[in-house]
Amino acid sequence: MRRALVALVPGALLLLAACGGAPPAADAGVPEPGGTLRHAISTWPTCLDPALSGGRLFTVPEQIGETLTGQAADGTIVPRLADSWEIADGGRTYTFHLRPGVTFADGTAVDAGVVAQNLTALVALNAAGKSDTLTRNALNSFTGSEVLDPATIRLHFGLPELGFLRNASDPYLTIWSAGTAALPADRRCAGELVGSGPFAIQNVTRNQRVDLVKRPEHGWSRPELGEHEGPAYLDAITYEVVPESGVRVGGLLSGQFDVIDDVPVADQESVRAAGGSVVLGTVPNLVPGIYHNPYSPLGGDLAVRKAILLAIDRTEIRDTVYGPGYEVPTGEVARNTPLFTDLSSQLRHDPAAAAAILDQAGWTPGPDGVRVKDGVRLEPRLTYVAGSTRGATQQDLELVQQQLRPVGIAVQLVPQTAAEASADLADVSKARFDFASGAGAGKDVDFLIGLFRSTNPRLGGFANPGLEAAADALDTATDDASRAAAAAALQRYIVDDAQWIPVREATRAYAAEARVHGYRVDPYAQSVFHDTWLQQ
């Protein structure tokens, strides 16, 4: 199974905007080495290892680890730990030639043996159910590796993995030291991670902070990734968890913090006015939206799902909750996701069409305007994790609730804890939700295969032969042309069957103080600090 694309139209991978003040990447003169960058983050992940469950969307691994391939700003796959590679047998065999002289923070060498050990460890973690969905999908058909010599490794797959080079650029396939690869999942999640990146972990205080220190011996970063080849300019980076957005913004404006994440729209202008910069990065993914419980009578009603799809005004959500710098979704996946298909006509705001669909399905307006069918009121329960920004947020959903009411759908918004949401997904056939908020991460549309197969916990084994066939077609495509056609067909099926109802684009908002230079976000909208320096 593939999770990435070998080639991509330049410029399609990352939408990045630096607004107001001097952009962080602007040339402010000769970089000044030294100093500690203070980064306030909104949440602590359940796991620090991006390969494992709960390790997504945390930028520490980007600073301490490296991958076999890299992804340039224009989406091109470029060398990183691997200098070069060959692909054979229709994408079933990959041979990587590793860069010499690269070491981990513990002094051991990055060689073919440790790459093989990492992949073997991930396969075991996959089998134990400890890994992230994307990790499982990327290695789903991996059958083994051969160490040809210390600098050469050959990987074998049971299916054509036409996108593995892009998978190999993602943090979930970071190559860690042999010591880290041998650790159980709980210790990897706790931060016992030794990588080959420009920084190393010095200290982890769970739920509070992570301290990184520069590796002065690091000198193998790639100019193709927009990085200088020497050691990092910063001496150290401190990540501190600050859940309250007002405290994060206030700390940036007062000079307590240098970079913050999850900057509310309402505070972005104050950052610009103070000379700082706001950086927006669109995450390539299944866009934040609404999914249904297939075992629920209301969620399983195609007419209800299609009516919701058409009754949502996504432009109003963008303009009301966010702002002009944010994008309106035009497909099931973000437009910077490789093999994105434009489905904007199917996602149009058309409440009249939504009402007609419900009329035809026998949902008739009651005395209070709420539709009724066979004595059942159209009042679906829509759950969301309170305080989470990963899926459609509470603000998004409150506006959706208002937009659906005129067509006769009275949505009941039900806040949950993350634990409650996880419990629902443990057995959706017994869960009490009709719809729920969510999103799905991935650098390529192939991640849709795992998300929309019946084996995904979200679908709970519910049979949908058409959806399964569309996913299988993408999974078994043997060349770029058939893969592109299958990707488009799967995306169309998902929207035509209202299997996923897009609400907004996933956009990460960071802010940097005026003295921060050389700061950038990568194609996954994650902070990268190798080139960052602080003007004294």
PDB file of N, CA and C in Angstrom, residues 176-265:
ATOM      1  N   TRP A 176      15.875   6.298  13.688  1.00  0.00           N
ATOM      2  CA  TRP A 176      16.443   6.526  15.008  1.00  0.00           C
ATOM      3  C   TRP A 176      17.642   5.619  15.242  1.00  0.00           C
ATOM      4  N   SER A 177      18.371   5.898  16.303  1.00  0.00           N
ATOM      5  CA  SER A 177      19.528   5.070  16.651  1.00  0.00           C
ATOM      6  C   SER A 177      19.078   3.644  16.968  1.00  0.00           C
ATOM      7  N   ALA A 178      20.038   2.723  16.951  1.00  0.00           N
ATOM      8  CA  ALA A 178      19.735   1.328  17.268  1.00  0.00           C
ATOM      9  C   ALA A 178      19.147   1.215  18.676  1.00  0.00           C
ATOM     10  N   GLY A 179      19.669   2.010  19.605  1.00  0.00           N
ATOM     11  CA  GLY A 179      19.158   1.971  20.965  1.00  0.00           C
ATOM     12  C   GLY A 179      17.702   2.375  21.041  1.00  0.00           C
ATOM     13  N   THR A 180      17.323   3.422  20.296  1.00  0.00           N
ATOM     14  CA  THR A 180      15.928   3.852  20.282  1.00  0.00           C
ATOM     15  C   THR A 180      15.046   2.818  19.596  1.00  0.00           C
ATOM     16  N   ALA A 181      15.506   2.292  18.473  1.00  0.00           N
ATOM     17  CA  ALA A 181      14.711   1.317  17.720  1.00  0.00           C
ATOM     18  C   ALA A 181      14.389   0.083  18.554  1.00  0.00           C
ATOM     19  N   ALA A 182      15.258  -0.240  19.505  1.00  0.00           N
ATOM     20  CA  ALA A 182      15.069  -1.434  20.326  1.00  0.00           C
ATOM     21  C   ALA A 182      14.125  -1.207  21.503  1.00  0.00           C
ATOM     22  N   LEU A 183      13.736   0.036  21.749  1.00  0.00           N
ATOM     23  CA  LEU A 183      12.926   0.342  22.931  1.00  0.00           C
ATOM     24  C   LEU A 183      11.458  -0.010  22.718  1.00  0.00           C
ATOM     25  N   PRO A 184      10.734  -0.328  23.791  1.00  0.00           N
ATOM     26  CA  PRO A 184       9.286  -0.526  23.686  1.00  0.00           C
ATOM     27  C   PRO A 184       8.586   0.804  23.433  1.00  0.00           C
ATOM     28  N   ALA A 185       7.345   0.701  23.029  1.00  0.00           N
ATOM     29  CA  ALA A 185       6.593   1.889  22.634  1.00  0.00           C
ATOM     30  C   ALA A 185       6.494   2.923  23.742  1.00  0.00           C
ATOM     31  N   ASP A 186       6.299   2.488  24.996  1.00  0.00           N
ATOM     32  CA  ASP A 186       6.100   3.471  26.055  1.00  0.00           C
ATOM     33  C   ASP A 186       7.330   4.332  26.280  1.00  0.00           C
ATOM     34  N   ARG A 187       8.509   3.764  26.128  1.00  0.00           N
ATOM     35  CA  ARG A 187       9.726   4.559  26.324  1.00  0.00           C
ATOM     36  C   ARG A 187       9.990   5.472  25.130  1.00  0.00           C
ATOM     37  N   ARG A 188       9.648   5.029  23.942  1.00  0.00           N
ATOM     38  CA  ARG A 188       9.767   5.912  22.786  1.00  0.00           C
ATOM     39  C   ARG A 188       8.794   7.080  22.918  1.00  0.00           C
ATOM     40  N   CYS A 189       7.589   6.789  23.358  1.00  0.00           N
ATOM     41  CA  CYS A 189       6.600   7.849  23.542  1.00  0.00           C
ATOM     42  C   CYS A 189       7.031   8.848  24.611  1.00  0.00           C
ATOM     43  N   ALA A 190       7.755   8.375  25.611  1.00  0.00           N
ATOM     44  CA  ALA A 190       8.199   9.247  26.695  1.00  0.00           C
ATOM     45  C   ALA A 190       9.338  10.164  26.287  1.00  0.00           C
ATOM     46  N   GLY A 191       9.908   9.951  25.105  1.00  0.00           N
ATOM     47  CA  GLY A 191      10.940  10.862  24.613  1.00  0.00           C
ATOM     48  C   GLY A 191      12.347  10.318  24.607  1.00  0.00           C
ATOM     49  N   GLU A 192      12.512   9.004  24.753  1.00  0.00           N
ATOM     50  CA  GLU A 192      13.859   8.415  24.660  1.00  0.00           C
ATOM     51  C   GLU A 192      14.197   8.215  23.191  1.00  0.00           C
ATOM     52  N   LEU A 193      14.371   9.325  22.517  1.00  0.00           N
ATOM     53  CA  LEU A 193      14.585   9.343  21.072  1.00  0.00           C
ATOM     54  C   LEU A 193      15.954   9.924  20.761  1.00  0.00           C
ATOM     55  N   VAL A 194      16.779   9.148  20.091  1.00  0.00           N
ATOM     56  CA  VAL A 194      18.116   9.591  19.683  1.00  0.00           C
ATOM     57  C   VAL A 194      18.158   9.571  18.160  1.00  0.00           C
ATOM     58  N   GLY A 195      18.262  10.755  17.576  1.00  0.00           N
ATOM     59  CA  GLY A 195      18.247  10.867  16.124  1.00  0.00           C
ATOM     60  C   GLY A 195      19.537  11.428  15.576  1.00  0.00           C
ATOM     61  N   SER A 196      19.521  11.705  14.275  1.00  0.00           N
ATOM     62  CA  SER A 196      20.707  12.239  13.598  1.00  0.00           C
ATOM     63  C   SER A 196      20.541  13.706  13.235  1.00  0.00           C
ATOM     64  N   GLY A 197      19.520  14.361  13.769  1.00  0.00           N
ATOM     65  CA  GLY A 197      19.241  15.741  13.423  1.00  0.00           C
ATOM     66  C   GLY A 197      20.167  16.744  14.077  1.00  0.00           C
ATOM     67  N   PRO A 198      19.959  18.041  13.795  1.00  0.00           N
ATOM     68  CA  PRO A 198      20.844  19.095  14.285  1.00  0.00           C
ATOM     69  C   PRO A 198      20.713  19.395  15.775  1.00  0.00           C
ATOM     70  N   PHE A 199      19.665  18.865  16.419  1.00  0.00           N
ATOM     71  CA  PHE A 199      19.487  19.037  17.859  1.00  0.00           C
ATOM     72  C   PHE A 199      19.306  17.672  18.512  1.00  0.00           C
ATOM     73  N   ALA A 200      19.493  17.638  19.823  1.00  0.00           N
ATOM     74  CA  ALA A 200      19.283  16.411  20.599  1.00  0.00           C
ATOM     75  C   ALA A 200      18.467  16.745  21.831  1.00  0.00           C
ATOM     76  N   ILE A 201      17.685  15.779  22.289  1.00  0.00           N
ATOM     77  CA  ILE A 201      16.894  15.979  23.502  1.00  0.00           C
ATOM     78  C   ILE A 201      17.821  15.978  24.720  1.00  0.00           C
ATOM     79  N   GLN A 202      17.706  17.014  25.535  1.00  0.00           N
ATOM     80  CA  GLN A 202      18.462  17.093  26.779  1.00  0.00           C
ATOM     81  C   GLN A 202      17.602  16.712  27.979  1.00  0.00           C
ATOM     82  N   ASN A 203      16.317  17.109  27.913  1.00  0.00           N
ATOM     83  CA  ASN A 203      15.435  16.859  29.052  1.00  0.00           C
ATOM     84  C   ASN A 203      13.991  16.842  28.578  1.00  0.00           C
ATOM     85  N   VAL A 204      13.199  15.947  29.173  1.00  0.00           N
ATOM     86  CA  VAL A 204      11.761  15.900  28.928  1.00  0.00           C
ATOM     87  C   VAL A 204      11.048  15.916  30.276  1.00  0.00           C
ATOM     88  N   THR A 205      10.187  16.894  30.483  1.00  0.00           N
ATOM     89  CA  THR A 205       9.320  16.932  31.655  1.00  0.00           C
ATOM     90  C   THR A 205       7.905  16.763  31.142  1.00  0.00           C
ATOM     91  N   ARG A 206       7.364  15.580  31.346  1.00  0.00           N
ATOM     92  CA  ARG A 206       6.084  15.222  30.729  1.00  0.00           C
ATOM     93  C   ARG A 206       5.009  16.265  31.007  1.00  0.00           C
ATOM     94  N   ASN A 207       4.289  16.592  29.946  1.00  0.00           N
ATOM     95  CA  ASN A 207       3.170  17.545  29.985  1.00  0.00           C
ATOM     96  C   ASN A 207       3.603  18.972  30.279  1.00  0.00           C
ATOM     97  N   GLN A 208       4.906  19.235  30.312  1.00  0.00           N
ATOM     98  CA  GLN A 208       5.366  20.589  30.630  1.00  0.00           C
ATOM     99  C   GLN A 208       6.357  21.149  29.615  1.00  0.00           C
ATOM    100  N   ARG A 209       7.506  20.459  29.409  1.00  0.00           N
ATOM    101  CA  ARG A 209       8.519  21.056  28.547  1.00  0.00           C
ATOM    102  C   ARG A 209       9.474  20.007  27.991  1.00  0.00           C
ATOM    103  N   VAL A 210      10.112  20.405  26.899  1.00  0.00           N
ATOM    104  CA  VAL A 210      11.195  19.625  26.299  1.00  0.00           C
ATOM    105  C   VAL A 210      12.341  20.592  26.031  1.00  0.00           C
ATOM    106  N   ASP A 211      13.552  20.193  26.421  1.00  0.00           N
ATOM    107  CA  ASP A 211      14.736  21.009  26.173  1.00  0.00           C
ATOM    108  C   ASP A 211      15.619  20.312  25.146  1.00  0.00           C
ATOM    109  N   LEU A 212      15.967  21.044  24.095  1.00  0.00           N
ATOM    110  CA  LEU A 212      16.862  20.535  23.064  1.00  0.00           C
ATOM    111  C   LEU A 212      18.162  21.316  23.088  1.00  0.00           C
ATOM    112  N   VAL A 213      19.263  20.643  22.745  1.00  0.00           N
ATOM    113  CA  VAL A 213      20.563  21.314  22.632  1.00  0.00           C
ATOM    114  C   VAL A 213      21.147  21.042  21.250  1.00  0.00           C
ATOM    115  N   LYS A 214      21.938  21.988  20.781  1.00  0.00           N
ATOM    116  CA  LYS A 214      22.564  21.871  19.469  1.00  0.00           C
ATOM    117  C   LYS A 214      23.604  20.759  19.444  1.00  0.00           C
ATOM    118  N   ARG A 215      23.694  20.086  18.319  1.00  0.00           N
ATOM    119  CA  ARG A 215      24.772  19.133  18.088  1.00  0.00           C
ATOM    120  C   ARG A 215      25.854  19.851  17.263  1.00  0.00           C
ATOM    121  N   PRO A 216      26.927  20.277  17.858  1.00  0.00           N
ATOM    122  CA  PRO A 216      27.932  21.049  17.108  1.00  0.00           C
ATOM    123  C   PRO A 216      28.597  20.264  15.994  1.00  0.00           C
ATOM    124  N   GLU A 217      28.540  18.926  16.067  1.00  0.00           N
ATOM    125  CA  GLU A 217      29.179  18.105  15.040  1.00  0.00           C
ATOM    126  C   GLU A 217      28.299  17.905  13.812  1.00  0.00           C
ATOM    127  N   HIS A 218      27.040  18.337  13.878  1.00  0.00           N
ATOM    128  CA  HIS A 218      26.113  18.112  12.762  1.00  0.00           C
ATOM    129  C   HIS A 218      26.500  19.003  11.578  1.00  0.00           C
ATOM    130  N   GLY A 219      26.727  18.374  10.422  1.00  0.00           N
ATOM    131  CA  GLY A 219      27.111  19.161   9.255  1.00  0.00           C
ATOM    132  C   GLY A 219      26.642  18.562   7.955  1.00  0.00           C
ATOM    133  N   TRP A 220      25.509  17.873   7.946  1.00  0.00           N
ATOM    134  CA  TRP A 220      25.075  17.172   6.740  1.00  0.00           C
ATOM    135  C   TRP A 220      23.655  17.531   6.313  1.00  0.00           C
ATOM    136  N   SER A 221      23.154  18.688   6.729  1.00  0.00           N
ATOM    137  CA  SER A 221      21.847  19.113   6.244  1.00  0.00           C
ATOM    138  C   SER A 221      21.932  19.410   4.753  1.00  0.00           C
ATOM    139  N   ARG A 222      20.802  19.343   4.096  1.00  0.00           N
ATOM    140  CA  ARG A 222      20.756  19.423   2.635  1.00  0.00           C
ATOM    141  C   ARG A 222      20.335  20.819   2.160  1.00  0.00           C
ATOM    142  N   PRO A 223      21.135  21.455   1.299  1.00  0.00           N
ATOM    143  CA  PRO A 223      20.712  22.728   0.716  1.00  0.00           C
ATOM    144  C   PRO A 223      19.412  22.597  -0.069  1.00  0.00           C
ATOM    145  N   GLU A 224      19.154  21.391  -0.627  1.00  0.00           N
ATOM    146  CA  GLU A 224      17.914  21.183  -1.379  1.00  0.00           C
ATOM    147  C   GLU A 224      16.672  21.393  -0.516  1.00  0.00           C
ATOM    148  N   LEU A 225      16.843  21.255   0.798  1.00  0.00           N
ATOM    149  CA  LEU A 225      15.736  21.478   1.723  1.00  0.00           C
ATOM    150  C   LEU A 225      15.712  22.912   2.233  1.00  0.00           C
ATOM    151  N   GLY A 226      16.543  23.772   1.645  1.00  0.00           N
ATOM    152  CA  GLY A 226      16.594  25.160   2.068  1.00  0.00           C
ATOM    153  C   GLY A 226      17.393  25.366   3.323  1.00  0.00           C
ATOM    154  N   GLU A 227      18.302  24.434   3.621  1.00  0.00           N
ATOM    155  CA  GLU A 227      19.060  24.507   4.860  1.00  0.00           C
ATOM    156  C   GLU A 227      20.552  24.700   4.577  1.00  0.00           C
ATOM    157  N   HIS A 228      21.239  25.410   5.495  1.00  0.00           N
ATOM    158  CA  HIS A 228      22.694  25.488   5.386  1.00  0.00           C
ATOM    159  C   HIS A 228      23.285  24.160   5.866  1.00  0.00           C
ATOM    160  N   GLU A 229      24.518  23.866   5.469  1.00  0.00           N
ATOM    161  CA  GLU A 229      25.094  22.549   5.733  1.00  0.00           C
ATOM    162  C   GLU A 229      25.763  22.422   7.094  1.00  0.00           C
ATOM    163  N   GLY A 230      26.016  23.505   7.772  1.00  0.00           N
ATOM    164  CA  GLY A 230      26.709  23.435   9.056  1.00  0.00           C
ATOM    165  C   GLY A 230      25.771  23.173  10.212  1.00  0.00           C
ATOM    166  N   PRO A 231      26.295  23.255  11.441  1.00  0.00           N
ATOM    167  CA  PRO A 231      25.455  23.070  12.634  1.00  0.00           C
ATOM    168  C   PRO A 231      24.378  24.136  12.716  1.00  0.00           C
ATOM    169  N   ALA A 232      23.379  23.886  13.536  1.00  0.00           N
ATOM    170  CA  ALA A 232      22.323  24.869  13.764  1.00  0.00           C
ATOM    171  C   ALA A 232      22.913  26.146  14.359  1.00  0.00           C
ATOM    172  N   TYR A 233      22.268  27.270  14.123  1.00  0.00           N
ATOM    173  CA  TYR A 233      22.731  28.532  14.701  1.00  0.00           C
ATOM    174  C   TYR A 233      22.351  28.635  16.181  1.00  0.00           C
ATOM    175  N   LEU A 234      21.168  28.157  16.526  1.00  0.00           N
ATOM    176  CA  LEU A 234      20.716  28.230  17.918  1.00  0.00           C
ATOM    177  C   LEU A 234      21.519  27.275  18.789  1.00  0.00           C
ATOM    178  N   ASP A 235      21.772  27.684  20.014  1.00  0.00           N
ATOM    179  CA  ASP A 235      22.405  26.772  20.975  1.00  0.00           C
ATOM    180  C   ASP A 235      21.400  25.790  21.559  1.00  0.00           C
ATOM    181  N   ALA A 236      20.171  26.231  21.697  1.00  0.00           N
ATOM    182  CA  ALA A 236      19.170  25.400  22.353  1.00  0.00           C
ATOM    183  C   ALA A 236      17.772  25.864  21.982  1.00  0.00           C
ATOM    184  N   ILE A 237      16.809  24.966  22.174  1.00  0.00           N
ATOM    185  CA  ILE A 237      15.385  25.269  22.003  1.00  0.00           C
ATOM    186  C   ILE A 237      14.653  24.720  23.217  1.00  0.00           C
ATOM    187  N   THR A 238      13.789  25.546  23.780  1.00  0.00           N
ATOM    188  CA  THR A 238      12.950  25.101  24.887  1.00  0.00           C
ATOM    189  C   THR A 238      11.492  25.151  24.456  1.00  0.00           C
ATOM    190  N   TYR A 239      10.830  23.991  24.509  1.00  0.00           N
ATOM    191  CA  TYR A 239       9.391  23.909  24.255  1.00  0.00           C
ATOM    192  C   TYR A 239       8.672  23.931  25.593  1.00  0.00           C
ATOM    193  N   GLU A 240       7.725  24.823  25.733  1.00  0.00           N
ATOM    194  CA  GLU A 240       6.958  24.913  26.977  1.00  0.00           C
ATOM    195  C   GLU A 240       5.473  24.856  26.667  1.00  0.00           C
ATOM    196  N   VAL A 241       4.744  23.992  27.364  1.00  0.00           N
ATOM    197  CA  VAL A 241       3.309  23.869  27.148  1.00  0.00           C
ATOM    198  C   VAL A 241       2.584  25.028  27.830  1.00  0.00           C
ATOM    199  N   VAL A 242       1.839  25.777  27.007  1.00  0.00           N
ATOM    200  CA  VAL A 242       1.044  26.903  27.511  1.00  0.00           C
ATOM    201  C   VAL A 242      -0.342  26.775  26.886  1.00  0.00           C
ATOM    202  N   PRO A 243      -1.263  26.123  27.556  1.00  0.00           N
ATOM    203  CA  PRO A 243      -2.560  25.834  26.944  1.00  0.00           C
ATOM    204  C   PRO A 243      -3.388  27.067  26.590  1.00  0.00           C
ATOM    205  N   GLU A 244      -3.279  28.126  27.378  1.00  0.00           N
ATOM    206  CA  GLU A 244      -4.126  29.304  27.170  1.00  0.00           C
ATOM    207  C   GLU A 244      -3.564  30.155  26.028  1.00  0.00           C
ATOM    208  N   SER A 245      -4.365  30.358  24.996  1.00  0.00           N
ATOM    209  CA  SER A 245      -3.886  31.114  23.831  1.00  0.00           C
ATOM    210  C   SER A 245      -3.524  32.543  24.208  1.00  0.00           C
ATOM    211  N   GLY A 246      -4.295  33.144  25.112  1.00  0.00           N
ATOM    212  CA  GLY A 246      -3.998  34.515  25.517  1.00  0.00           C
ATOM    213  C   GLY A 246      -2.656  34.628  26.206  1.00  0.00           C
ATOM    214  N   VAL A 247      -2.280  33.616  26.966  1.00  0.00           N
ATOM    215  CA  VAL A 247      -0.986  33.632  27.647  1.00  0.00           C
ATOM    216  C   VAL A 247       0.138  33.449  26.629  1.00  0.00           C
ATOM    217  N   ARG A 248      -0.091  32.577  25.636  1.00  0.00           N
ATOM    218  CA  ARG A 248       0.931  32.408  24.599  1.00  0.00           C
ATOM    219  C   ARG A 248       1.160  33.707  23.835  1.00  0.00           C
ATOM    220  N   VAL A 249       0.072  34.337  23.410  1.00  0.00           N
ATOM    221  CA  VAL A 249       0.201  35.579  22.641  1.00  0.00           C
ATOM    222  C   VAL A 249       0.802  36.677  23.506  1.00  0.00           C
ATOM    223  N   GLY A 250       0.329  36.798  24.744  1.00  0.00           N
ATOM    224  CA  GLY A 250       0.885  37.810  25.644  1.00  0.00           C
ATOM    225  C   GLY A 250       2.361  37.584  25.896  1.00  0.00           C
ATOM    226  N   GLY A 251       2.765  36.323  26.014  1.00  0.00           N
ATOM    227  CA  GLY A 251       4.175  36.014  26.221  1.00  0.00           C
ATOM    228  C   GLY A 251       5.029  36.374  25.017  1.00  0.00           C
ATOM    229  N   LEU A 252       4.478  36.184  23.809  1.00  0.00           N
ATOM    230  CA  LEU A 252       5.214  36.579  22.602  1.00  0.00           C
ATOM    231  C   LEU A 252       5.366  38.095  22.540  1.00  0.00           C
ATOM    232  N   LEU A 253       4.295  38.810  22.815  1.00  0.00           N
ATOM    233  CA  LEU A 253       4.338  40.267  22.728  1.00  0.00           C
ATOM    234  C   LEU A 253       5.230  40.883  23.798  1.00  0.00           C
ATOM    235  N   SER A 254       5.369  40.213  24.945  1.00  0.00           N
ATOM    236  CA  SER A 254       6.202  40.747  26.018  1.00  0.00           C
ATOM    237  C   SER A 254       7.658  40.301  25.926  1.00  0.00           C
ATOM    238  N   GLY A 255       7.952  39.413  24.977  1.00  0.00           N
ATOM    239  CA  GLY A 255       9.323  38.921  24.832  1.00  0.00           C
ATOM    240  C   GLY A 255       9.621  37.684  25.651  1.00  0.00           C
ATOM    241  N   GLN A 256       8.614  37.112  26.310  1.00  0.00           N
ATOM    242  CA  GLN A 256       8.837  35.885  27.085  1.00  0.00           C
ATOM    243  C   GLN A 256       9.053  34.688  26.173  1.00  0.00           C
ATOM    244  N   PHE A 257       8.361  34.675  25.013  1.00  0.00           N
ATOM    245  CA  PHE A 257       8.491  33.602  24.033  1.00  0.00           C
ATOM    246  C   PHE A 257       8.958  34.182  22.705  1.00  0.00           C
ATOM    247  N   ASP A 258       9.621  33.339  21.908  1.00  0.00           N
ATOM    248  CA  ASP A 258      10.090  33.754  20.586  1.00  0.00           C
ATOM    249  C   ASP A 258       9.178  33.260  19.469  1.00  0.00           C
ATOM    250  N   VAL A 259       8.615  32.067  19.650  1.00  0.00           N
ATOM    251  CA  VAL A 259       7.706  31.476  18.666  1.00  0.00           C
ATOM    252  C   VAL A 259       6.555  30.834  19.434  1.00  0.00           C
ATOM    253  N   ILE A 260       5.341  30.955  18.912  1.00  0.00           N
ATOM    254  CA  ILE A 260       4.186  30.288  19.511  1.00  0.00           C
ATOM    255  C   ILE A 260       3.389  29.609  18.407  1.00  0.00           C
ATOM    256  N   ASP A 261       2.591  28.605  18.797  1.00  0.00           N
ATOM    257  CA  ASP A 261       1.741  27.942  17.817  1.00  0.00           C
ATOM    258  C   ASP A 261       0.271  28.206  18.114  1.00  0.00           C
ATOM    259  N   ASP A 262      -0.586  27.734  17.214  1.00  0.00           N
ATOM    260  CA  ASP A 262      -2.045  27.860  17.359  1.00  0.00           C
ATOM    261  C   ASP A 262      -2.447  29.277  17.749  1.00  0.00           C
ATOM    262  N   VAL A 263      -2.083  30.216  16.888  1.00  0.00           N
ATOM    263  CA  VAL A 263      -2.378  31.625  17.147  1.00  0.00           C
ATOM    264  C   VAL A 263      -3.817  31.923  16.723  1.00  0.00           C
ATOM    265  N   PRO A 264      -4.690  32.324  17.643  1.00  0.00           N
ATOM    266  CA  PRO A 264      -6.073  32.635  17.267  1.00  0.00           C
ATOM    267  C   PRO A 264      -6.128  33.762  16.241  1.00  0.00           C
ATOM    268  N   VAL A 265      -7.115  33.697  15.370  1.00  0.00           N
ATOM    269  CA  VAL A 265      -7.274  34.732  14.353  1.00  0.00           C
ATOM    270  C   VAL A 265      -7.400  36.108  14.995  1.00  0.00           C
TER     271      VAL A 265
END
